[in-house]
Amino acid sequence: MLKKFQNHIVSNFPQLAKYPFFIAVSGGIDSMVLVHLFQHFKYKFGILHCNFKLRGEESEADMQFIHAYCEENNLNLKIGFFETSEIASELKKSIQETARLLRYNWFYEQMEENNVPYVLTAHHLNDSLETFIINLSRGTGIDGLVGIPETNKQVLRPLLPFSREEIEQYAKENTIQWREDSSNASDKYLRNKIRHSIIPNLLDLNPEFLQSFQKTLQFLQQTQEVAEDGAFYVFSEVTQQREDGLYFNINKVKQLPNCKPYLYFWFKNYGFSAWEDIYNLLDAQSGKQVFSETHILLKDRDALILSEKKKDDFDEIIINSITEKPKFPLKLSLCNQSDISNQRKNVIFVDENKIQFPLTIRKWKEGDYFYPAGMQGKKKVSKYFKDEKFTIFQKQETWILESNNQIVWIIGHRADDRFKIENTTQTILQITYNNEENS
């Protein structure tokens, strides 16, 4: 195994010879073998251990075992302590899901704090097969059938080509000590049922099953790469980047022979998982939305618009005088002006005597109305948005300038007629919205 492992690291993880890294160590046979292998080849690394406080004295014994090993071998050890059961209850997630979330979040924190670019886990070929079967049993696409990724951002898994049998054999040959997790013997977990019941039967059917599975994974990964390349090519044909988001032309999408796989490949990386809702969005009414944790997908007439969620840190900002130049939430400047020839979309000229400080910058709200410049009478802002064919995203990003509870300007779009310059105007106030294009 030594030679095979060395060739694998040199070929696939050359960065580990140049940069520091952590190894995630539970104390079990897999992680202790991984540590031993890198020690043998004299790599420099640190150890991360998670104490999830789930197995009482057994968890404490695991931690003490790792602590003693690191002291004896002069390895830097960092331990994370987690009240996993309480957190799982608060998050309304399973213990396993919560532990995984806590583990990887802590890994990334440690890498950032210590300027270490990689963390290695001891997942191996049998783990990948178990994951394959779990996903297959639940129903999955090709992403769920390609096994555990060997590289996932900063997380590297150099033992994936090696079977549990190879790892156990190496541990025996090198008299490596490890800790047995008693929960691994329990069949109350789906992964353990697969490990104890299904995989042994598969190996009985074909002793070379793991090797065959490994080849299958390689073929599936190649197929996935081809599919993603194709989806990326089509992506460029049906999308257009605009100021308020990424537009997908629905007519072009529908002309694809089978658009569902394309939608999956395009939107999976934005955190979406409600696939039927996304497919139905193509024929939904305008205004229908689907959400992920980070993005919004909106149906707007003949387009799907993908936009990142934005959270404003404030509801409004006050301008107390003409000398103030607010920069957030947008750059706005006020100055006295005699020349009104600079007529641009991001500039308005108003009668200063009609303005009452303080001014307010805020988002629009239902019930807002104004008197559009050049028109007779008042109009609801919502009706103006509809007439101008604003998308939901454009509405969300639109700001109002207000004086004494009266709208002066739908900033960057339409001024209010009540504040316009007249023959009797003595002092002209220029208000400029410095957007990215004009700043």
mmCIF file of N, CA and C in Angstrom, residues 19 60 67 191 195 213 282 322 336 363 371-373 382:
data_model
loop_
_atom_site.group_PDB
_atom_site.id
_atom_site.type_symbol
_atom_site.label_atom_id
_atom_site.label_comp_id
_atom_site.label_asym_id
_atom_site.label_seq_id
_atom_site.Cartn_x
_atom_site.Cartn_y
_atom_site.Cartn_z
ATOM 1 N N TYR A 19 2.404 22.958 0.914
ATOM 2 C CA TYR A 19 1.601 23.747 1.833
ATOM 3 C C TYR A 19 1.260 22.947 3.090
ATOM 4 N N GLU A 60 -14.610 10.825 25.582
ATOM 5 C CA GLU A 60 -13.471 11.352 26.327
ATOM 6 C C GLU A 60 -12.237 10.479 26.124
ATOM 7 N N HIS A 67 -4.843 12.725 22.009
ATOM 8 C CA HIS A 67 -3.958 13.672 22.686
ATOM 9 C C HIS A 67 -2.615 13.019 23.007
ATOM 10 N N ARG A 191 -26.335 3.661 7.195
ATOM 11 C CA ARG A 191 -24.997 3.362 6.671
ATOM 12 C C ARG A 191 -24.464 2.058 7.256
ATOM 13 N N ARG A 195 -23.339 -1.376 5.398
ATOM 14 C CA ARG A 195 -21.987 -1.887 5.641
ATOM 15 C C ARG A 195 -22.009 -3.336 6.114
ATOM 16 N N PHE A 213 -16.705 -1.595 -9.021
ATOM 17 C CA PHE A 213 -17.382 -0.356 -8.616
ATOM 18 C C PHE A 213 -16.484 0.851 -8.879
ATOM 19 N N LEU A 282 -41.377 27.380 -15.348
ATOM 20 C CA LEU A 282 -41.382 27.720 -16.774
ATOM 21 C C LEU A 282 -42.773 28.092 -17.262
ATOM 22 N N ILE A 322 -27.904 70.220 2.925
ATOM 23 C CA ILE A 322 -27.409 70.131 1.554
ATOM 24 C C ILE A 322 -25.951 69.705 1.511
ATOM 25 N N ASN A 336 -26.236 73.426 -5.077
ATOM 26 C CA ASN A 336 -26.954 74.493 -5.765
ATOM 27 C C ASN A 336 -26.417 74.646 -7.182
ATOM 28 N N LYS A 363 -36.778 52.548 1.009
ATOM 29 C CA LYS A 363 -37.392 51.688 -0.003
ATOM 30 C C LYS A 363 -38.871 52.035 -0.142
ATOM 31 N N TYR A 371 -46.560 62.343 -7.941
ATOM 32 C CA TYR A 371 -47.088 63.073 -9.092
ATOM 33 C C TYR A 371 -45.996 63.053 -10.157
ATOM 34 N N PRO A 372 -46.049 62.105 -11.089
ATOM 35 C CA PRO A 372 -44.948 61.952 -12.063
ATOM 36 C C PRO A 372 -44.721 63.231 -12.865
ATOM 37 N N ALA A 373 -43.458 63.614 -12.977
ATOM 38 C CA ALA A 373 -43.100 64.806 -13.741
ATOM 39 C C ALA A 373 -43.609 64.688 -15.172
ATOM 40 N N SER A 382 -46.721 51.623 -7.189
ATOM 41 C CA SER A 382 -46.885 50.239 -7.659
ATOM 42 C C SER A 382 -47.402 50.206 -9.089
#
